[in-house]
XYZ file of C-alpha atoms in Angstrom:
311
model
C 53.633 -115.902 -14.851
C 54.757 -114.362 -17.799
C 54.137 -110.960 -16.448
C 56.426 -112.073 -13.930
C 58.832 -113.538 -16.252
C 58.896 -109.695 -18.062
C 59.411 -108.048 -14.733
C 62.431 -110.350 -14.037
C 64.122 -109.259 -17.629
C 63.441 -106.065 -16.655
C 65.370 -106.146 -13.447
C 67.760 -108.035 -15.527
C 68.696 -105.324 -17.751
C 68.550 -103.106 -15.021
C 71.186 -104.465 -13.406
C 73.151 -105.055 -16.678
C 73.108 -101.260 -17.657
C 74.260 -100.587 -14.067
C 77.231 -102.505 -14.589
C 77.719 -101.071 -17.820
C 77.733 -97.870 -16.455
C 79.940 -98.920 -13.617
C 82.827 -100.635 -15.944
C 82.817 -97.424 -17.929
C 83.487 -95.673 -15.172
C 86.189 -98.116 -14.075
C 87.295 -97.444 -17.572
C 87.283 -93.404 -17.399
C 89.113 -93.775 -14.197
C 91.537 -96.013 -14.902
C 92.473 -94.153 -17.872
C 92.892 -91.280 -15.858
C 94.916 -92.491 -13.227
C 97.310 -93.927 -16.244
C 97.723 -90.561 -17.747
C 98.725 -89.386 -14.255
C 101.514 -91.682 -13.775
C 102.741 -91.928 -17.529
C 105.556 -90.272 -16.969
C 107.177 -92.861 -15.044
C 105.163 -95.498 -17.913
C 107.631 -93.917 -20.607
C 110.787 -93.688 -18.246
C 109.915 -97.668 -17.538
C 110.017 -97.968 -21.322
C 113.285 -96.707 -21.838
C 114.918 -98.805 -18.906
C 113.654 -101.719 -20.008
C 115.548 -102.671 -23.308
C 119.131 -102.322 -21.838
C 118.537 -105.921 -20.139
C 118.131 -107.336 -23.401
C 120.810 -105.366 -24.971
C 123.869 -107.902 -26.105
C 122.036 -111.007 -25.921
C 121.459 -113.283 -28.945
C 118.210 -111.982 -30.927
C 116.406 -115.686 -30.224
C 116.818 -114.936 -26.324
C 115.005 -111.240 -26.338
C 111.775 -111.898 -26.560
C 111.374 -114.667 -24.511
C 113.433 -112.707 -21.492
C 111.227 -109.386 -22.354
C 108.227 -111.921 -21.810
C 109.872 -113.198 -18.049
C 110.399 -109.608 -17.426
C 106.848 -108.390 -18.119
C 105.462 -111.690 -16.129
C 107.692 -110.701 -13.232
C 106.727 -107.054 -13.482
C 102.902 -108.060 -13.042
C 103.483 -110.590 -10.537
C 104.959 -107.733 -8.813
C 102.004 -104.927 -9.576
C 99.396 -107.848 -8.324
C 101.028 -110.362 -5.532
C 103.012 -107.043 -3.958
C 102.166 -103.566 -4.928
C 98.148 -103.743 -5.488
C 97.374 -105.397 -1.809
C 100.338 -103.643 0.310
C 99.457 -100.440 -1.234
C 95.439 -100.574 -0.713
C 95.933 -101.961 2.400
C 98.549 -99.064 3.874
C 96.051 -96.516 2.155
C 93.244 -98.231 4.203
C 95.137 -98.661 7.520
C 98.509 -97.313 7.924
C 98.402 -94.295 4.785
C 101.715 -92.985 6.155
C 103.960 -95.478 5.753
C 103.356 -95.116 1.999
C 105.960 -92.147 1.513
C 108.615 -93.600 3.455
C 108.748 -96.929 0.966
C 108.702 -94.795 -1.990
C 111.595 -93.033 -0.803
C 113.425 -96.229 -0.147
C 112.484 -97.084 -3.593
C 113.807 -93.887 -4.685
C 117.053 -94.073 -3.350
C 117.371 -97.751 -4.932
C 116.664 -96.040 -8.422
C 119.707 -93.373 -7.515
C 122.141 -96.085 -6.441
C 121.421 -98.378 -9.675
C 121.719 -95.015 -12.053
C 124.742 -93.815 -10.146
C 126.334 -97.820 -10.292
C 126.102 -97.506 -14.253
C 127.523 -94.249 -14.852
C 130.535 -95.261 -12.503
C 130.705 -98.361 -14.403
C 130.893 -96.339 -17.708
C 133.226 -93.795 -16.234
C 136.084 -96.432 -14.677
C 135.409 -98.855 -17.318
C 134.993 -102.479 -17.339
C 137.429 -104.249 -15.095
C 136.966 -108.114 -15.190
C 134.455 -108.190 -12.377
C 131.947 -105.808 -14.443
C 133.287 -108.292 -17.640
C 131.617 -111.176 -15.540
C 128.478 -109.226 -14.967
C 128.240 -108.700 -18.651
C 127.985 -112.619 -18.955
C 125.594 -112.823 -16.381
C 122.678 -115.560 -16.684
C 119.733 -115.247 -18.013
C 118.142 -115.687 -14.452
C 120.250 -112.572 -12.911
C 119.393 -110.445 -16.144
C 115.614 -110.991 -15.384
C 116.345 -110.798 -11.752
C 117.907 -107.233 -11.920
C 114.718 -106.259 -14.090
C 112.444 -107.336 -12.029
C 113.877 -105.323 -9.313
C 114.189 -102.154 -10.894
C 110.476 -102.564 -12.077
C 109.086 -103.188 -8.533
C 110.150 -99.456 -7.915
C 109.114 -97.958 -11.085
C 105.901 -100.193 -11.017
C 105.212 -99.013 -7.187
C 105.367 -95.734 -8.352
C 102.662 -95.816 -11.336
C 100.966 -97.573 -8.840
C 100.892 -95.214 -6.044
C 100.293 -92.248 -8.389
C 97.055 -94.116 -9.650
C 96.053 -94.696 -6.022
C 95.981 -91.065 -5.735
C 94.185 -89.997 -8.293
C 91.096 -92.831 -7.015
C 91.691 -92.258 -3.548
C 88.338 -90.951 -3.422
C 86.263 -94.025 -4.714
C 85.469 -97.294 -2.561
C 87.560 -99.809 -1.956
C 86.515 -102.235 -4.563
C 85.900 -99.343 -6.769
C 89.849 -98.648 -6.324
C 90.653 -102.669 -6.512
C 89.067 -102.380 -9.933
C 90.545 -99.490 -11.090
C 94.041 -100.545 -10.043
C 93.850 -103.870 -11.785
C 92.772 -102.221 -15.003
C 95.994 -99.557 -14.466
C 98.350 -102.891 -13.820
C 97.535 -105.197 -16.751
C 97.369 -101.830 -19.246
C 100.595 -100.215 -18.136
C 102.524 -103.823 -18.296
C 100.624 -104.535 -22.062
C 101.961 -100.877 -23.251
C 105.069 -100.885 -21.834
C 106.641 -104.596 -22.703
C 104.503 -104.057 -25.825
C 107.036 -101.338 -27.259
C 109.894 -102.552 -25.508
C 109.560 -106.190 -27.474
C 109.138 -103.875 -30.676
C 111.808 -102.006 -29.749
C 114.415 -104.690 -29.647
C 112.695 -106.533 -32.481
C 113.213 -103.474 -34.815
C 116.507 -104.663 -36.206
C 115.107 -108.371 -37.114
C 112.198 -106.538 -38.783
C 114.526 -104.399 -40.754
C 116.123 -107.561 -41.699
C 113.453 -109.199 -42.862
C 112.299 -106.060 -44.972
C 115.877 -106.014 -46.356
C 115.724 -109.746 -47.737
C 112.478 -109.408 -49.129
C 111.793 -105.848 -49.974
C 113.133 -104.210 -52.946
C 113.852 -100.207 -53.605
C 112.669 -98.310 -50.795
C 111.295 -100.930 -48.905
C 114.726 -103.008 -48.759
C 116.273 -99.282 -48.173
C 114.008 -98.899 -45.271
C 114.929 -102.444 -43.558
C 118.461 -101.166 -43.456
C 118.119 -98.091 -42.137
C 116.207 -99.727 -39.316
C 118.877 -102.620 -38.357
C 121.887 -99.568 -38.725
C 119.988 -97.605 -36.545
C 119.130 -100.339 -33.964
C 122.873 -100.063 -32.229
C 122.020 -96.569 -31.681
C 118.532 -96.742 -30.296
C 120.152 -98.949 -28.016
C 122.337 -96.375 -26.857
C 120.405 -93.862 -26.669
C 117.796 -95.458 -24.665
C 120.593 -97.029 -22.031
C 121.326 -93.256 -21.219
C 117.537 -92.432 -21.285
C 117.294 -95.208 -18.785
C 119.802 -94.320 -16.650
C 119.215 -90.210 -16.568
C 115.078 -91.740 -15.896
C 116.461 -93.438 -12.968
C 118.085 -90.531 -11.659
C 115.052 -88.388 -12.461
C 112.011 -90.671 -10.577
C 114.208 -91.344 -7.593
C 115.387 -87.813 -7.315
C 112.013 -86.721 -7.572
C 110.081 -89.027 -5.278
C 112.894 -88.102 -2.922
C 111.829 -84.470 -3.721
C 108.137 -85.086 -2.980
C 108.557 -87.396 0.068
C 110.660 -85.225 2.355
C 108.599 -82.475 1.676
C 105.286 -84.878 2.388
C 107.325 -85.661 5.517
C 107.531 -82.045 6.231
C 110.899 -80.496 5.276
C 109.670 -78.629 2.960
C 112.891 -76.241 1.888
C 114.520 -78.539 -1.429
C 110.984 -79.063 -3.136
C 110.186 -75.487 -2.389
C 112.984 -74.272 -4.122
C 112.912 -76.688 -6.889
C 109.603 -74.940 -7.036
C 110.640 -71.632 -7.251
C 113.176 -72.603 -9.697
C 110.512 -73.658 -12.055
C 108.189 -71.081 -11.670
C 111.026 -68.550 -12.623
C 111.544 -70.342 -15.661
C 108.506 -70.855 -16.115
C 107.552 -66.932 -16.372
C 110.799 -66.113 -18.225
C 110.258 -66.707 -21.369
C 106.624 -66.505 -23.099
C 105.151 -69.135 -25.081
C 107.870 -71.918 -24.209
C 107.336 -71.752 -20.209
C 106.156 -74.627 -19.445
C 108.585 -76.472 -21.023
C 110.953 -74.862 -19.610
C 109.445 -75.496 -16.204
C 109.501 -79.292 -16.806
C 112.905 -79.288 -17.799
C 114.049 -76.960 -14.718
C 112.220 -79.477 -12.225
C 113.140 -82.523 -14.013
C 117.462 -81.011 -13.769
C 116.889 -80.560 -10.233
C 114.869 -84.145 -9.322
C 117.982 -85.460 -11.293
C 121.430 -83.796 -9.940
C 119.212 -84.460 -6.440
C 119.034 -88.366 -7.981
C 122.673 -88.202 -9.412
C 123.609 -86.842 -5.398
C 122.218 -89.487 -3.533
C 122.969 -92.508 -5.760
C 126.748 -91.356 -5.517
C 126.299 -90.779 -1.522
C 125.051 -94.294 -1.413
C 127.017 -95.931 -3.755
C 130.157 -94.291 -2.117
C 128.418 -96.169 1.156
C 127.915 -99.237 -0.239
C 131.919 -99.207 -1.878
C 133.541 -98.471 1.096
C 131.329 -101.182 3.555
C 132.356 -103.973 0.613
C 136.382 -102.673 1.211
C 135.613 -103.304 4.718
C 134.187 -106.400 4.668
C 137.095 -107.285 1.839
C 139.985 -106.051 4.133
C 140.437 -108.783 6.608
C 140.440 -111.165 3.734
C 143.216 -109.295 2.205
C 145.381 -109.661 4.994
């Protein structure tokens, strides 16, 4: 019996340094397919905090919270089973959704810089006084594309493993990337009460420090609301890029490819950056393009459909 009892604990451990072995390589993988796509993780970053931006300080962290709920609900009820099931059954239809993602993430870059451009006239005053509800709402949104994208980009770089392998994998990618990202963004727009705090209680440099911080909180702001916007721009310009070239017309991503290899080879030791930058311009002013095109669509249909109230 006891020999028996031995052999058991044997196959016991067996199996428990097999799945050892497998959740570290669940681990490996899913860190690999989150480096992939981490681009788009720090562009999500930077979008975030403008939908917290002029709210009371009490009201930011517990919208950043409904925001980062929303945005997993969205990587596990919608993204995680539509994408592994299109990459099991219908693989094609993938690119054509990212595009219409992609054009989404034009219009709503291309809607804010018209909106800072003609200035606020009182229907953009009401949308600054918008509920709570359409604040998280408009988040939400604009995370389902960003999110499908990190997601997609992960599925790629698995695409090769089994399907539960890939399940796994993806579920590690979702709850990490939605940690990190509303993670900095609730530090982000915490950063001024910290400097407060560090400003009543500090002394010297401390209480120095703690006002530097809530000074430079309006500007961080700022700077990230154009960082969000030009990211916009940027991810749906270049999934744009990438998909109609996947879909075979292959002539703009080509030449946003020769673009950045010629920058890339003309100047030594900095080419790569320079590359980057080149491809990321283009995927942009192609972003900044289409989100005009569509927002000059979406204008004149609304004047349309105003019109025969007007008369």
């Amino acid at each position: 019996m006891s020999a028996g009892l031995f052999g058991l604990l044997d196959d016991v451990a067996a199996l428990a340094r097999l799945a050892a072995a497998s959740i570290d390589d669940v681990g490996a993988a899913a860190a690999k397919a989150t480096a992939k796509a981490s681009g788009v993780v720090i562009d999500d970053t930077a979008v975030t905090p403008q939908y917290v931006r002029g709210l009371a300080a009490e009201r930011e962290v517990p919208i950043i919270k409904r925001i980062a709920k929303g945005s997993l609900r969205n990587k596990l009820l919608v993204i995680l089973p539509l994408a592994l099931l299109l990459s099991q059954f219908l693989p094609w239809l993938l690119t054509p959704i990212l595009m219409l993602g992609g054009t989404y993430l034009c219009y709503e870059a291309a809607h804010k810089i018209h909106g800072a451009l003609v200035g606020h006239g009182p229907a953009d005053a009401e949308e600054v006084k918008r509920s709570e509800d359409d604040i998280v709402s408009s988040a939400v949104r604009t995370d389902l594309i960003l999110s499908a994208e990190i997601m997609v980009l992960s599925l790629n770089e698995v695409a090769d493993e089994s399907f539960w392998s890939r399940l796994a994998i993806l579920l590690v990618v979702a709850f990490a990337i939605t940690a990190v990202v509303y993670g900095v963004v609730a530090l982000i727009v915490k950063m001024d009460d910290a400097g407060l705090a560090l400003a009543a209680r500090g002394q010297g440099a401390v209480a120095a420090l703690g006002r530097g911080l809530v000074r430079a909180m309006p500007k961080v702001l700022s700077v990230l609301s154009v960082v969000g916007t030009a990211a916009m721009m940027w991810v749906g310009g270049h999934i744009l890029l990438v998909g109609v070239d996947e879909l075979g017309w292959h002539g703009p991503y080509e030449l946003v490819h020769h673009l950045e290899e010629a920058a890339h080879d003309a100047v030594h030791g900095v080419g790569a950056v320079l590359g980057w930058l080149t491809n990321t311009a283009a995927s942009a002013l192609v972003g900044l393009a289409v989100g005009f095109v569509v927002l000059g669509v979406v204008m004149l249909v609304q004047r349309l459909r105003g019109a025969p109230a007007a008369h």
